[in-house]
Short mmCIF file of C-alpha atoms in Angstrom, two decimals:
data_model
loop_
_atom_site.label_atom_id
_atom_site.label_comp_id
_atom_site.label_asym_id
_atom_site.label_seq_id
_atom_site.Cartn_x
_atom_site.Cartn_y
_atom_site.Cartn_z
CA MET W 1 75.27 -44.01 44.97
CA GLU W 2 76.81 -40.64 44.19
CA SER W 3 78.61 -41.98 41.09
CA ALA W 4 75.32 -43.34 39.76
CA VAL W 5 73.69 -39.97 40.27
CA GLU W 6 76.43 -38.19 38.36
CA GLU W 7 76.21 -40.67 35.46
CA LEU W 8 72.43 -40.62 35.03
CA MET W 9 71.70 -36.98 35.76
CA PRO W 10 74.17 -34.40 34.48
CA ARG W 11 74.47 -31.37 36.69
CA LEU W 12 72.14 -28.63 35.49
CA LEU W 13 72.36 -27.05 38.93
CA PRO W 14 75.92 -27.85 40.03
CA VAL W 15 76.36 -28.69 43.68
CA GLY W 16 79.73 -27.77 45.01
CA ASP W 17 81.63 -29.69 47.58
CA CYS W 18 79.90 -29.45 50.90
CA ASP W 19 80.13 -31.14 54.22
CA LEU W 20 77.05 -33.30 54.47
CA PRO W 21 76.62 -35.12 57.74
CA GLU W 22 77.35 -38.82 57.75
CA ASP W 23 73.82 -39.52 58.87
CA PHE W 24 72.33 -37.55 55.89
CA ASP W 25 68.88 -39.00 55.21
CA PRO W 26 67.21 -38.02 51.84
CA SER W 27 63.79 -38.83 53.25
CA VAL W 28 64.09 -36.10 55.87
CA PRO W 29 63.10 -32.54 54.86
CA PRO W 30 66.28 -30.70 53.83
CA ARG W 31 67.77 -28.12 56.18
CA THR W 32 70.22 -26.46 53.78
CA PRO W 33 70.26 -25.62 50.05
CA GLN W 34 72.96 -28.26 49.48
CA GLU W 35 70.81 -30.96 51.11
CA TYR W 36 67.81 -29.91 49.01
CA LEU W 37 69.71 -30.10 45.71
CA ARG W 38 71.28 -33.44 46.62
CA ARG W 39 67.86 -34.82 47.51
CA VAL W 40 66.46 -33.69 44.14
CA GLN W 41 69.28 -35.41 42.27
CA ILE W 42 68.84 -38.67 44.16
CA GLU W 43 65.05 -38.70 43.57
CA ALA W 44 65.49 -37.94 39.86
CA ALA W 45 67.96 -40.79 39.48
CA ARG W 46 65.41 -43.18 40.93
CA CYS W 47 62.77 -42.29 38.32
CA PRO W 48 62.28 -44.95 35.61
CA ASP W 49 63.37 -44.09 32.08
CA VAL W 50 60.02 -45.21 30.62
CA VAL W 51 56.56 -44.93 32.17
CA VAL W 52 53.64 -46.88 30.70
CA ALA W 53 50.07 -45.69 31.32
CA GLN W 54 47.52 -48.32 32.24
CA ILE W 55 44.62 -47.91 29.76
CA ASP W 56 41.48 -49.98 29.67
CA PRO W 57 40.86 -50.71 25.93
CA LYS W 58 37.16 -51.38 26.61
CA LYS W 59 36.58 -47.85 27.93
CA LEU W 60 38.53 -46.36 25.02
CA ARG W 61 36.45 -48.18 22.40
CA LYS W 62 33.20 -46.99 23.97
CA LYS W 63 34.20 -43.35 23.85
CA GLN W 64 35.55 -43.28 20.32
CA THR W 65 33.57 -41.27 17.79
CA VAL W 66 34.15 -40.98 14.07
CA ASN W 67 32.96 -37.91 12.20
CA ILE W 68 32.74 -38.28 8.43
CA SER W 69 31.93 -35.27 6.29
CA ILE W 70 31.88 -34.78 2.57
CA SER W 71 33.89 -31.95 1.07
CA GLY W 72 30.99 -30.51 -0.90
CA CYS W 73 27.23 -30.23 -0.69
CA GLN W 74 24.87 -32.98 -1.72
CA PRO W 75 23.25 -32.27 -5.11
CA ALA W 76 19.80 -30.77 -5.18
CA PRO W 77 16.88 -33.15 -5.79
CA GLU W 78 16.00 -33.64 -9.42
CA GLY W 79 14.04 -30.66 -10.70
CA TYR W 80 15.02 -28.39 -7.78
CA SER W 81 18.54 -27.33 -8.75
CA PRO W 82 18.66 -23.50 -9.05
CA THR W 83 19.67 -21.89 -12.31
CA LEU W 84 22.86 -19.87 -12.57
CA LYS W 85 20.82 -16.75 -13.35
CA TRP W 86 18.76 -17.21 -10.19
CA GLN W 87 21.90 -17.65 -8.10
CA GLN W 88 23.52 -14.56 -9.57
CA GLN W 89 20.39 -12.51 -8.85
CA GLN W 90 20.32 -13.69 -5.21
CA VAL W 91 23.96 -12.72 -4.77
CA ALA W 92 23.26 -9.26 -6.19
CA ASN W 93 20.26 -8.77 -3.89
CA PHE W 94 22.23 -9.97 -0.89
CA SER W 95 25.10 -7.63 -1.69
CA ALA W 96 22.68 -4.70 -1.81
CA VAL W 97 21.23 -5.69 1.57
CA ARG W 98 24.71 -5.79 3.11
CA GLN W 99 25.62 -2.39 1.71
CA SER W 100 22.41 -0.85 3.04
CA LEU W 101 22.95 -2.43 6.46
CA ASN W 102 26.50 -1.11 6.71
CA LYS W 103 25.45 2.34 5.55
CA HIS W 104 22.60 2.71 8.04
CA ARG W 105 23.98 0.64 10.94
CA SER W 106 24.59 3.67 13.15
CA HIS W 107 21.05 4.92 12.56
CA TRP W 108 19.39 1.62 13.44
CA ARG W 109 21.66 1.13 16.44
CA SER W 110 20.46 4.42 17.86
CA GLN W 111 16.81 3.40 17.67
CA HIS W 112 15.15 2.50 20.96
CA LEU W 113 14.20 -1.12 21.43
CA ASP W 114 10.78 -2.03 22.78
CA SER W 115 10.70 -2.75 26.48
CA ASN W 116 10.04 -6.45 25.84
CA VAL W 117 13.23 -6.89 23.79
CA ASN W 118 15.86 -8.27 26.15
CA MET W 119 18.82 -9.48 24.13
CA PRO W 120 20.55 -12.41 25.87
CA LYS W 121 24.17 -12.31 26.94
CA LEU W 122 26.80 -13.56 24.50
CA GLU W 123 27.37 -16.91 26.23
CA ASP W 124 23.66 -17.66 26.81
CA GLU W 125 23.14 -20.32 24.10
CA GLU W 126 19.69 -21.43 25.26
CA GLY W 127 18.60 -17.83 25.70
CA TRP W 128 19.52 -16.96 22.11
CA LYS W 129 17.71 -20.01 20.74
CA LYS W 130 14.54 -18.98 22.54
CA PHE W 131 15.02 -15.35 21.52
CA CYS W 132 15.37 -16.14 17.81
CA LEU W 133 13.02 -19.11 17.45
CA GLY W 134 10.43 -18.50 20.16
CA GLU W 135 9.30 -20.80 22.92
CA ARG W 136 6.88 -22.62 20.59
CA VAL W 137 9.62 -23.80 18.21
CA TYR W 138 12.21 -24.20 20.98
CA SER W 139 9.90 -26.39 23.05
CA GLU W 140 8.61 -28.19 19.92
CA THR W 141 4.99 -27.72 20.95
CA GLU W 142 2.18 -28.46 18.53
CA SER W 143 0.68 -25.75 16.35
CA LEU W 144 -1.36 -23.25 18.28
CA SER W 145 -5.13 -23.46 18.08
CA ASP W 146 -6.95 -21.10 15.76
CA ASN W 147 -8.72 -19.35 18.61
CA GLU W 148 -5.50 -18.57 20.48
CA ASN W 149 -4.49 -14.98 19.88
CA LEU W 150 -0.74 -14.54 20.03
CA GLY W 151 -0.81 -10.83 19.34
CA ILE W 152 2.76 -9.62 19.49
CA ASP W 153 4.00 -12.07 22.08
CA TYR W 154 7.47 -12.49 20.59
CA MET W 155 8.52 -14.66 23.51
CA LYS W 156 6.28 -17.35 21.98
CA VAL W 157 6.92 -16.80 18.29
CA GLY W 158 10.50 -15.50 18.47
CA PHE W 159 11.90 -12.07 17.70
CA PRO W 160 12.48 -11.40 14.01
CA PRO W 161 15.97 -10.18 13.03
CA LEU W 162 14.98 -6.53 13.06
CA LEU W 163 17.61 -4.04 11.92
CA SER W 164 17.45 -2.37 15.32
CA ILE W 165 18.44 -5.72 16.85
CA VAL W 166 21.12 -7.05 14.48
CA SER W 167 22.77 -3.62 14.23
CA ARG W 168 23.58 -3.88 17.92
CA MET W 169 25.37 -7.21 17.48
CA ASN W 170 29.16 -7.10 17.16
CA GLN W 171 31.07 -9.75 15.22
CA ALA W 172 31.61 -11.94 18.27
CA THR W 173 27.85 -11.98 18.93
CA VAL W 174 26.99 -12.59 15.28
CA THR W 175 29.38 -15.55 15.12
CA SER W 176 28.18 -17.00 18.43
CA VAL W 177 24.48 -16.75 17.58
CA LEU W 178 25.16 -18.25 14.15
CA GLU W 179 26.92 -21.16 15.84
CA TYR W 180 24.05 -21.66 18.33
CA LEU W 181 21.48 -21.81 15.55
CA ILE W 182 23.59 -24.11 13.38
CA ILE W 183 23.92 -26.50 16.33
CA TRP W 184 20.14 -26.40 16.70
CA PHE W 185 19.64 -26.95 12.96
CA GLY W 186 21.96 -29.95 13.09
CA GLU W 187 19.32 -31.89 15.01
CA LYS W 188 16.06 -30.10 14.20
CA LYS W 189 13.99 -29.31 11.15
CA PHE W 190 14.25 -26.17 9.07
CA THR W 191 11.75 -23.43 9.91
CA PRO W 192 10.99 -19.98 8.45
CA GLU W 193 12.21 -18.39 11.71
CA LEU W 194 15.52 -20.16 11.32
CA GLY W 195 15.84 -19.14 7.68
CA ARG W 196 15.23 -15.45 8.43
CA TRP W 197 17.90 -15.43 11.13
CA PHE W 198 20.43 -17.27 8.98
CA TYR W 199 19.97 -14.70 6.21
CA ALA W 200 20.30 -11.77 8.63
CA LEU W 201 23.38 -13.17 10.37
CA LEU W 202 25.09 -13.89 7.06
CA ALA W 203 24.35 -10.29 6.06
CA CYS W 204 26.11 -9.11 9.23
CA LEU W 205 29.26 -11.19 8.76
CA GLU W 206 32.25 -9.06 7.88
CA LYS W 207 34.70 -10.06 5.16
CA PRO W 208 37.35 -11.38 5.19
CA LEU W 209 35.84 -14.11 7.30
CA LEU W 210 37.41 -15.16 10.56
CA PRO W 211 38.43 -18.86 10.60
CA GLU W 212 35.58 -19.84 12.92
CA ALA W 213 33.02 -18.04 10.73
CA HIS W 214 34.46 -19.71 7.63
CA SER W 215 34.00 -23.15 9.19
CA LEU W 216 30.48 -22.33 10.43
CA ILE W 217 29.05 -21.20 7.11
CA ARG W 218 30.44 -24.29 5.36
CA GLN W 219 28.80 -26.44 8.02
CA LEU W 220 25.56 -24.53 7.46
CA ALA W 221 25.61 -25.06 3.69
CA ARG W 222 26.26 -28.80 4.06
CA ARG W 223 23.42 -29.15 6.53
CA CYS W 224 21.07 -27.30 4.16
CA SER W 225 21.97 -29.73 1.38
CA GLU W 226 21.29 -32.71 3.67
CA VAL W 227 17.87 -31.41 4.71
CA ARG W 228 17.04 -30.59 1.10
CA VAL W 229 17.64 -34.19 0.05
CA LEU W 230 15.82 -35.72 3.02
CA GLU W 231 12.73 -33.54 2.59
CA GLU W 232 10.02 -36.09 1.80
CA ASN W 233 7.32 -33.74 0.58
CA LYS W 234 9.33 -31.32 -1.48
CA ASN W 235 7.99 -27.99 -0.28
CA GLU W 236 9.00 -25.62 -3.06
CA GLU W 237 9.20 -22.61 -0.73
CA GLN W 238 11.38 -24.45 1.77
CA VAL W 239 13.66 -25.94 -0.86
CA SER W 240 14.06 -22.46 -2.33
CA ALA W 241 15.08 -21.11 1.08
CA LEU W 242 17.67 -23.87 1.48
CA ASN W 243 18.94 -23.21 -2.05
CA LEU W 244 19.31 -19.53 -1.14
CA ILE W 245 21.50 -20.20 1.89
CA ILE W 246 23.72 -22.60 -0.07
CA CYS W 247 23.95 -20.05 -2.86
CA LEU W 248 25.05 -17.22 -0.53
CA VAL W 249 27.63 -19.33 1.27
CA SER W 250 29.11 -20.73 -1.92
CA ARG W 251 28.92 -17.81 -4.31
CA TYR W 252 28.98 -14.65 -2.17
CA PHE W 253 31.43 -15.94 0.44
CA ASP W 254 33.55 -17.70 -2.22
CA GLN W 255 33.08 -21.31 -1.11
CA ARG W 256 32.73 -22.42 -4.73
CA ASP W 257 33.22 -26.13 -4.03
CA LEU W 258 29.85 -26.05 -2.23
CA ALA W 259 27.95 -24.38 -5.07
CA ASP W 260 25.00 -26.00 -6.83
CA GLU W 261 25.69 -26.86 -10.44
CA PRO W 262 23.38 -24.76 -12.67
CA SER W 263 20.36 -26.67 -13.95
#
């Protein structure tokens, strides 16, 4: 037995000559260091060289998912492709907004928030969706009746991306909220509330982009192009908003392979 142990398992922890009792039993808890090391060697020698996992192919097939994504954006519907001049103007406007935000961030951060503005914690995905979109959009309730007076109940209509709010968001929060809303947008329709927040969050992203932010904005642009194509009744205002987001991602953040070809 000992010769087999020496052949299969070279000594990484050498065991010197020791007087082991004739009745040494490896199954009994060791009483000395020498007995412990000898027991380890014997157990290791008994391990098979190859271990095969038992996998049920049926369960594996059920859980397999295949994600297919195109490298670029889907072309704009005929007659809705933005001109190069329009795209360049949007990039210039967006750049000015970012410069103003950076310049006055400290001022807006110092402004007091209304008592009803309770910004969710970073990891509160559902809380941020409700905060940005409002309970009406989040719960997908029907349009409110004409005689219902919402007033300034932002819990129902969602908080707009006020400068006093977004200026308080660090990059981790900006990236997380952007991810939460993109996940929402992946399964829901485009709304003005969503568009305003996407614009504001993109304006708060710092360059150079972190890898996760880079991936998120590309995902956002692709989703905008999908919704733009699937829009049955081409709402010019909505298509323009989707064009704007694609334009900013592709041309301001240098994702040129996603850009719309000028009409």
